[in-house]
CSV table of C-alpha atoms in Angstrom, one decimal:
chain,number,residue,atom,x,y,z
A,5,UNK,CA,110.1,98.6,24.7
A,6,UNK,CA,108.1,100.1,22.0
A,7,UNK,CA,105.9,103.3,21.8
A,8,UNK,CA,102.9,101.3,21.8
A,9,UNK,CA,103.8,99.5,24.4
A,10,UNK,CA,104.7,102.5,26.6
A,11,UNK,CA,101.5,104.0,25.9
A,12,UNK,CA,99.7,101.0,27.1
A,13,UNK,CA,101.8,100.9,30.0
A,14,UNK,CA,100.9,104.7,30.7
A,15,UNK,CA,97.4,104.1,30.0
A,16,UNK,CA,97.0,100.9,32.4
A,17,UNK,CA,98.7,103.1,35.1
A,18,UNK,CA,96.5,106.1,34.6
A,19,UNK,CA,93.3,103.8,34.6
A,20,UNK,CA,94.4,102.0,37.8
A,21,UNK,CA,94.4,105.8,39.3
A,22,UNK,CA,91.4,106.5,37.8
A,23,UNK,CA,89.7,103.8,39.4
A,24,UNK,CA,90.2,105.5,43.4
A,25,UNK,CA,88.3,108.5,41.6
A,26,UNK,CA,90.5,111.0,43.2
A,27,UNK,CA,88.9,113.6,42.0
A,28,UNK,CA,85.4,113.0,43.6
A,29,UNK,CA,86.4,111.2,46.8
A,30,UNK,CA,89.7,112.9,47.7
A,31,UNK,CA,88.1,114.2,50.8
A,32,UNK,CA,87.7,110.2,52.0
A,33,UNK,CA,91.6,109.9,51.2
A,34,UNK,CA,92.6,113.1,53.1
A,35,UNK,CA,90.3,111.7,56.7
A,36,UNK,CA,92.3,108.1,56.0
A,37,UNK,CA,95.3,110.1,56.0
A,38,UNK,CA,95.5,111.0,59.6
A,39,UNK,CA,95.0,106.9,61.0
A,40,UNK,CA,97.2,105.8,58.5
A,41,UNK,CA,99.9,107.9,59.8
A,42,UNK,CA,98.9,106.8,63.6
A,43,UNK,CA,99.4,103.4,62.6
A,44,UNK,CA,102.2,103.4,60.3
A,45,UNK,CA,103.9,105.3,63.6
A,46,UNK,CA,102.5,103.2,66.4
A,47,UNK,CA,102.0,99.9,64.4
A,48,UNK,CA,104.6,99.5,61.5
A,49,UNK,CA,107.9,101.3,62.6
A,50,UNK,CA,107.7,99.4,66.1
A,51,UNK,CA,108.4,96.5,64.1
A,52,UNK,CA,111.9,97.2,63.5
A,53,UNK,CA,112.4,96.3,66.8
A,54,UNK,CA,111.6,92.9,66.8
A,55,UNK,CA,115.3,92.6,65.4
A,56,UNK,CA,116.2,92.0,69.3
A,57,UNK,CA,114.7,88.7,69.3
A,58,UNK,CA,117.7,87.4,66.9
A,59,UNK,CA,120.5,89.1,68.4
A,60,UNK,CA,122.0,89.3,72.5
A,61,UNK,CA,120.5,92.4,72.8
A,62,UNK,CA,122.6,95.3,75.0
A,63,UNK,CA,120.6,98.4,75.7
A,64,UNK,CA,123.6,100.6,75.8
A,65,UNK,CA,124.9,99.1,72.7
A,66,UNK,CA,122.2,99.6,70.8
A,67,UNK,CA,120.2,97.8,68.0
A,68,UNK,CA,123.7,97.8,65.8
A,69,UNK,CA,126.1,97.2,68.0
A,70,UNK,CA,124.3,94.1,70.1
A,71,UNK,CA,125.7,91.0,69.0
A,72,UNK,CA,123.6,89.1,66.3
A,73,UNK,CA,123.0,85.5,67.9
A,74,UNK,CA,120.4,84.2,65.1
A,75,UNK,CA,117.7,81.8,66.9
A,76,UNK,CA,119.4,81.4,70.1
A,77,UNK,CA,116.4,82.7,72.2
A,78,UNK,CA,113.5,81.2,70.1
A,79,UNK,CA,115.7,78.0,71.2
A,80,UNK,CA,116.5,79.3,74.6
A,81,UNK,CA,112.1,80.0,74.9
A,82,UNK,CA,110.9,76.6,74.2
A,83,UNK,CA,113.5,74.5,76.3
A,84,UNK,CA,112.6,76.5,79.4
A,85,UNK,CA,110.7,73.6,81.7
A,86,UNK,CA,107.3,76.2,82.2
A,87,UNK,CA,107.1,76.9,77.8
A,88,UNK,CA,104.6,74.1,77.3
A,89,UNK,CA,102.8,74.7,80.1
A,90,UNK,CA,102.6,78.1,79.7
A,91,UNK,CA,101.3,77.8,76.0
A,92,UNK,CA,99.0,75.0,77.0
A,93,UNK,CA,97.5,77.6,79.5
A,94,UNK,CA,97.1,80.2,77.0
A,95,UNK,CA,96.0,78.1,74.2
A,96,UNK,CA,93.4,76.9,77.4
A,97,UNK,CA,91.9,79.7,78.0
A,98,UNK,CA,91.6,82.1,74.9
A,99,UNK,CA,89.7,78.7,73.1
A,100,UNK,CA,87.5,78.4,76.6
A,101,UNK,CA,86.9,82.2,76.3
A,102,UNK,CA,86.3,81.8,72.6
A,103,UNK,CA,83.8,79.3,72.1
A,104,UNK,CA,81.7,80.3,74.9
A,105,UNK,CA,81.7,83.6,74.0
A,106,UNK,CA,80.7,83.1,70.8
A,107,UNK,CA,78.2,80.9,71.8
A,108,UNK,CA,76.2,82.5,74.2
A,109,UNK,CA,76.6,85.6,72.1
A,110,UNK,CA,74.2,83.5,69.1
A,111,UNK,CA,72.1,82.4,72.3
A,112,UNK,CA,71.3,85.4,73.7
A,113,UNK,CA,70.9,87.3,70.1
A,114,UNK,CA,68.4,84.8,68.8
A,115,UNK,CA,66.7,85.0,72.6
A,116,UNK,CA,66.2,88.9,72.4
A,117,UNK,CA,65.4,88.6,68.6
A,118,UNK,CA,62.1,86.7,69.8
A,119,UNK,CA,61.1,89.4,72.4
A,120,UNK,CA,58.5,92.4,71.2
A,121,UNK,CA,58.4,94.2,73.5
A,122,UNK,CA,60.9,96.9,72.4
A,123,UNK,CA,61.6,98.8,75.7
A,124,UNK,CA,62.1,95.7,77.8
A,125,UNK,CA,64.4,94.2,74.8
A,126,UNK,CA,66.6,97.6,74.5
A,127,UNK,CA,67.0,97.4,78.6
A,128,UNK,CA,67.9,93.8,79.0
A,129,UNK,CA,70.6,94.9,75.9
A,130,UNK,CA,72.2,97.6,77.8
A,131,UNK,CA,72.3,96.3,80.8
A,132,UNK,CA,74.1,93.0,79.2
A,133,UNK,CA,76.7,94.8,77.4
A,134,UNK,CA,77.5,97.5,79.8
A,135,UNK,CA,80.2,95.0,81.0
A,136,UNK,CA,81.9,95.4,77.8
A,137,UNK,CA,82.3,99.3,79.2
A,138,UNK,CA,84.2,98.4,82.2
A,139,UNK,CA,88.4,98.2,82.2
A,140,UNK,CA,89.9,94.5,83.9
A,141,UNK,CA,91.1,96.8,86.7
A,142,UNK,CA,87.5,97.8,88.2
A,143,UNK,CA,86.7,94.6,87.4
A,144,UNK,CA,88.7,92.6,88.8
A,145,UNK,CA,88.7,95.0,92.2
A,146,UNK,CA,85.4,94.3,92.5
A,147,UNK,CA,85.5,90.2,91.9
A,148,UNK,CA,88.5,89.7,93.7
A,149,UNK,CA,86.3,90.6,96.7
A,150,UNK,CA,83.4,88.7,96.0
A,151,UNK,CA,85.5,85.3,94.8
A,152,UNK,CA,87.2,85.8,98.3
A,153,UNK,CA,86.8,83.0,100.7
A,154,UNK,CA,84.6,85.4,102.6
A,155,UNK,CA,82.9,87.1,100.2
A,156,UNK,CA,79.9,87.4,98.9
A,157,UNK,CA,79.8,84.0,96.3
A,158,UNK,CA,80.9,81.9,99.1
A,159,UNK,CA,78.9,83.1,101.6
A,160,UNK,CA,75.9,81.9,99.2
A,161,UNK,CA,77.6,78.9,99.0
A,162,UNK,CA,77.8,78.3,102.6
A,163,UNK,CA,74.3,78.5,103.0
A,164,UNK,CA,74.0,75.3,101.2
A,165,UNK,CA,75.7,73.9,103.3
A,166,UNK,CA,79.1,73.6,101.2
A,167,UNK,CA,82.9,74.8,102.0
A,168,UNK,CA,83.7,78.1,100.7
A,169,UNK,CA,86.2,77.6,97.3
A,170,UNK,CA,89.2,79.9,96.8
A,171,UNK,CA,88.1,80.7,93.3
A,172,UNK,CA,91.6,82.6,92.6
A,173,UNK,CA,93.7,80.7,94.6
A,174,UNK,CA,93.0,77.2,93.1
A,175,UNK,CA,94.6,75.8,90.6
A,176,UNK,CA,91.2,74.0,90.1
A,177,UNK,CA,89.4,76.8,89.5
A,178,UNK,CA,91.3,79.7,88.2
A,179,UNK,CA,90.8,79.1,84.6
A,180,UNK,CA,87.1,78.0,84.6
A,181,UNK,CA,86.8,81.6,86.6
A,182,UNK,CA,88.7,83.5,84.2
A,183,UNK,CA,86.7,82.0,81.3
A,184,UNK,CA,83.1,82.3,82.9
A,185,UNK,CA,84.5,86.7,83.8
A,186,UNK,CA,85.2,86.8,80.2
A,187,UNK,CA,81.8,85.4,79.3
A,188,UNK,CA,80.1,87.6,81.3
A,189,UNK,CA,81.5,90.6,80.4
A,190,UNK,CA,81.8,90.2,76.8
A,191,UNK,CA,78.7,88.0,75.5
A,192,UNK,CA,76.4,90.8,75.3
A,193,UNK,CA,78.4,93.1,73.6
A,194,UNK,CA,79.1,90.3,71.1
A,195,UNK,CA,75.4,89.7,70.6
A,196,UNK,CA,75.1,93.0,68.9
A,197,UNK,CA,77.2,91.9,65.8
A,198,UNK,CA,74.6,88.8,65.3
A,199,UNK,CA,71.6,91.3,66.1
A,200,UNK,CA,72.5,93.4,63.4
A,201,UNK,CA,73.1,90.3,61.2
A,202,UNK,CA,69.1,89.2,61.8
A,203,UNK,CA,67.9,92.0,60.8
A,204,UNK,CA,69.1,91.7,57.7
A,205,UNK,CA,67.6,88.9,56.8
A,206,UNK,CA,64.4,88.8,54.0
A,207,UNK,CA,61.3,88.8,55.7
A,208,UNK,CA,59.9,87.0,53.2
A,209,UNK,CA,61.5,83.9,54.4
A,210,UNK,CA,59.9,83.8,57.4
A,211,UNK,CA,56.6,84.5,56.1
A,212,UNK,CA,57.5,81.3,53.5
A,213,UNK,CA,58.3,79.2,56.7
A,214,UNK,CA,55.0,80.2,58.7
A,215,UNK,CA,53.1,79.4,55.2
A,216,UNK,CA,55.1,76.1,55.4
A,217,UNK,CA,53.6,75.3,59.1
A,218,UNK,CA,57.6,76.1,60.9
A,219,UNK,CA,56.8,76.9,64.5
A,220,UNK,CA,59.8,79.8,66.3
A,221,UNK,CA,62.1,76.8,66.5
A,222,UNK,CA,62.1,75.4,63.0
A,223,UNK,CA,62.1,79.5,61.7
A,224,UNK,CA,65.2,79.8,64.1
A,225,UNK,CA,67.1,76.5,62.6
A,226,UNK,CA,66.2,77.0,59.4
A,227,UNK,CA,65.6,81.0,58.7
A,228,UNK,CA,67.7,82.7,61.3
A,229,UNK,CA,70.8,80.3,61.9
A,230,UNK,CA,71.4,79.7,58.1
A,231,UNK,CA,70.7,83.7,57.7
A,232,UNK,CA,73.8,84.7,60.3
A,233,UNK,CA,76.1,81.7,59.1
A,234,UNK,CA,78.6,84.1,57.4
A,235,UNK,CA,79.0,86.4,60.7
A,236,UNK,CA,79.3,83.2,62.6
A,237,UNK,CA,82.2,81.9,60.5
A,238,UNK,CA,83.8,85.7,59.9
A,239,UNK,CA,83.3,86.2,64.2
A,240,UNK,CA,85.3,82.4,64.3
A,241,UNK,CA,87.9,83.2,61.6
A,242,UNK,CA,89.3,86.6,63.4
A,243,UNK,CA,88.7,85.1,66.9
A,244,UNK,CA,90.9,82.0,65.8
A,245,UNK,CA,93.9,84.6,65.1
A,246,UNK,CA,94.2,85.8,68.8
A,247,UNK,CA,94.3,82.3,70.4
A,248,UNK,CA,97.5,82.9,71.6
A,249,UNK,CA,96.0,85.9,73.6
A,250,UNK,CA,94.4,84.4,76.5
A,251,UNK,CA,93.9,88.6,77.8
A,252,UNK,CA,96.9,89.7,79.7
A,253,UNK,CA,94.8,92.8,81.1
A,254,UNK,CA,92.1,90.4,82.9
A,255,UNK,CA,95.0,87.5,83.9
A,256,UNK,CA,97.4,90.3,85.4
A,257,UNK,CA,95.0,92.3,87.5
A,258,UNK,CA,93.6,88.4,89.0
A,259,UNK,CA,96.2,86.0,89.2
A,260,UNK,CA,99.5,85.0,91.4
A,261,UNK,CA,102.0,83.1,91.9
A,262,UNK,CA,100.0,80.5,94.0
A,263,UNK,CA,98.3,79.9,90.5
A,264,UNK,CA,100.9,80.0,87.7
A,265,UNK,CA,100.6,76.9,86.9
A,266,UNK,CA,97.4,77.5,85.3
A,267,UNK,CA,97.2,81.3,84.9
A,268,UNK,CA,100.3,81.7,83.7
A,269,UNK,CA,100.1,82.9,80.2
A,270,UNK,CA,102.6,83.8,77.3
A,271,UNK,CA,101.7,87.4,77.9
A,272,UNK,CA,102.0,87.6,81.3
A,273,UNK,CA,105.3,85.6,81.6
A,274,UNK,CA,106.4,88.0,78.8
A,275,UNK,CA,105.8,90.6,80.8
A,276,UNK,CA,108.0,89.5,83.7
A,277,UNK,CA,110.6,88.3,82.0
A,278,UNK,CA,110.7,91.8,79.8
A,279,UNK,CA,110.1,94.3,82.3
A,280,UNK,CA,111.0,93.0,85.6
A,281,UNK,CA,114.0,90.6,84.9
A,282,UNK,CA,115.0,92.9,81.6
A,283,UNK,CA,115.4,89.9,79.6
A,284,UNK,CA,114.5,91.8,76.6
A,285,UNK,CA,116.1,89.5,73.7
A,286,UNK,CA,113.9,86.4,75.4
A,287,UNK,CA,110.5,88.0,75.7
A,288,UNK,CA,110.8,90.0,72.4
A,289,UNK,CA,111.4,86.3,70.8
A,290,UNK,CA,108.6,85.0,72.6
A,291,UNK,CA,106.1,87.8,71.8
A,292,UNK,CA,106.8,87.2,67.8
A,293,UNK,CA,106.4,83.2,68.3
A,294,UNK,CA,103.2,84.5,69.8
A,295,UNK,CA,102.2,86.8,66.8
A,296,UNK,CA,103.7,84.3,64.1
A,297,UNK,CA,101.6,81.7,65.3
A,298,UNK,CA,98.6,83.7,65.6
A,299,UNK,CA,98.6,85.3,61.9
A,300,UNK,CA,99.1,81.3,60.2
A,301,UNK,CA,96.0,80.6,62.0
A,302,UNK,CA,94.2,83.1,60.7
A,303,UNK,CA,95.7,82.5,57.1
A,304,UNK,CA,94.7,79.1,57.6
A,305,UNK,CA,90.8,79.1,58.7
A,306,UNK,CA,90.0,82.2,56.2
A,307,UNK,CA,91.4,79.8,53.6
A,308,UNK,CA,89.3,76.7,55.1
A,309,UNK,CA,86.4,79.3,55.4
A,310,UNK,CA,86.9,80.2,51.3
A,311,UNK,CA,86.9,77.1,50.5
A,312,UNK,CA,84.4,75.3,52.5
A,313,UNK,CA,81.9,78.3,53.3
A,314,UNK,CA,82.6,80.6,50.1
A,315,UNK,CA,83.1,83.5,52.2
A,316,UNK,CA,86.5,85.5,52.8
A,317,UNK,CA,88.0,88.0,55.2
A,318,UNK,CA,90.8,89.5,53.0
């Protein structure tokens, strides 16, 4: 290599330092110091135990000393007779939970955008995405009681005249239930993204639409829809990686075994066979099929969102 080229070499490395402006901003770097270090411990050097999924794993052997089996257990996974439906139940209920979500979020954003009167707006907000707030555990105390055949829901129902329904005890109804809880709790929470989204939108356009003769509904089509597009597709993209998680907290405080075979997710099966029946090798394969399949989605709709929408994620 020749001097020129070394200094060239030096000089593109000092410019590529240059560029984070150390000097100015090293106060930003020294505060993203103390999370990267939180989750290169709790997120990064966990991963080195994912090794177990390839080998027969032996607690009191150890990591080294278990015997490597390659993909015996991703093998073992999907011929169990419960896999599919257990991945058909998760796949299920995280899209239920996601496109409703997502929808009524958009629904009930461009509803409050079109209120004016500011105090009633800001206390139908709160009280919507209070739920958000609120851990699985206290809810599902509370809703286990009132989907009971005697409480409070089927008591209302009675009084039409129709039989009570055993709303987490049916196989009919469990994951319509689960998905309408996770509506509920999360859709005005989610709202607040697409609020913030609106308001960032020219005013001018709308003035250009009124001008134009476009009533609320043709500004909402045309103005506000078009104007939150991006969030729409970004709010799609990242809920599209965690379709494999169907939400173990809210499936594991609610469900049993008289419903397994619709509740029964990867996460909670996971669960069992890890903890409870210590077949750690099984689950640990199970819980990276679970993760692998999750991240090519989301490789694959931000590159179908590039391409089609113009708009990327990372």
């Amino acid at each position: 290599m020749t001097t020129t080229q070394i200094r060239k070499r030096q000089g593109g490395l000092r410019g590529f330092i240059k560029s984070f402006h150390f000097e100015r901003t090293w106060q930003n770097y020294l505060m993203l110091l103390i999370p990267g270090i939180f989750v290169f411990i709790f997120s990064y050097i966990p991963l080195y135990g994912l090794i177990i999924a390839f080998q027969d794993y032996n607690p009191a052997m150890g990591f080294w000393g278990s015997e490597f089996v390659g993909l015996k257990w991703f093998e073992t996974a999907m011929s169990l007779p419960d896999f599919k439906y257990i991945v058909r139940n998760t796949v299920t209920i995280a899209l239920g939970k996601m496109i409703f979500t997502q929808l009524f979020s958009v629904v009930f954003a461009l509803m409050l955008n079109e209120l004016r009167g500011q105090f009633f707006k800001r206390t139908v907000q709160t009280i919507t995405y209070f739920p958000h707030f609120l851990s699985w555990v206290i809810i599902g105390g509370v809703f286990t009681d009132m989907l009971s055949t005697k409480g409070l829901i089927n008591q209302v129902i009675t009084l039409f005249g129709a039989r009570p329904i055993f709303f987490l005890g049916s196989n009919d109804w469990f994951q319509p239930t689960m998905i309408t809880l996770e509506v509920w709790k999360e859709f005005g929470y989610g709202a607040i993204i697409y609020l913030a989204a609106i308001t960032s939108i020219n005013p001018e356009l709308y003035e250009a639409a009124t001008i134009d003769g476009a009533g609320r509904l043709r500004q909402t089509w045309h103005v506000t829809l078009p104007g939150i597009a991006v969030t729409i597709i970004m709010m799609i993209t990242l809920a599209l990686g965690g379709i494999m998680n169907a939400g173990f907290d809210q499936i594991f405080v609610m469900y049993n075994a008289a419903v397994y075979a619709t509740g029964d997710i990867l996460d909670t099966f996971i669960y069992r066979q890890g903890l409870i029946d210590a077949q750690y090798s099984l689950s640990t394969a199970m819980g990276l099929f679970k993760s692998l399949i999750g991240a090519t989605l989301l490789i694959i709709t931000n590159i179908f969102a590039t391409k089609k929408f113009n708009y990327r994620i990372f």
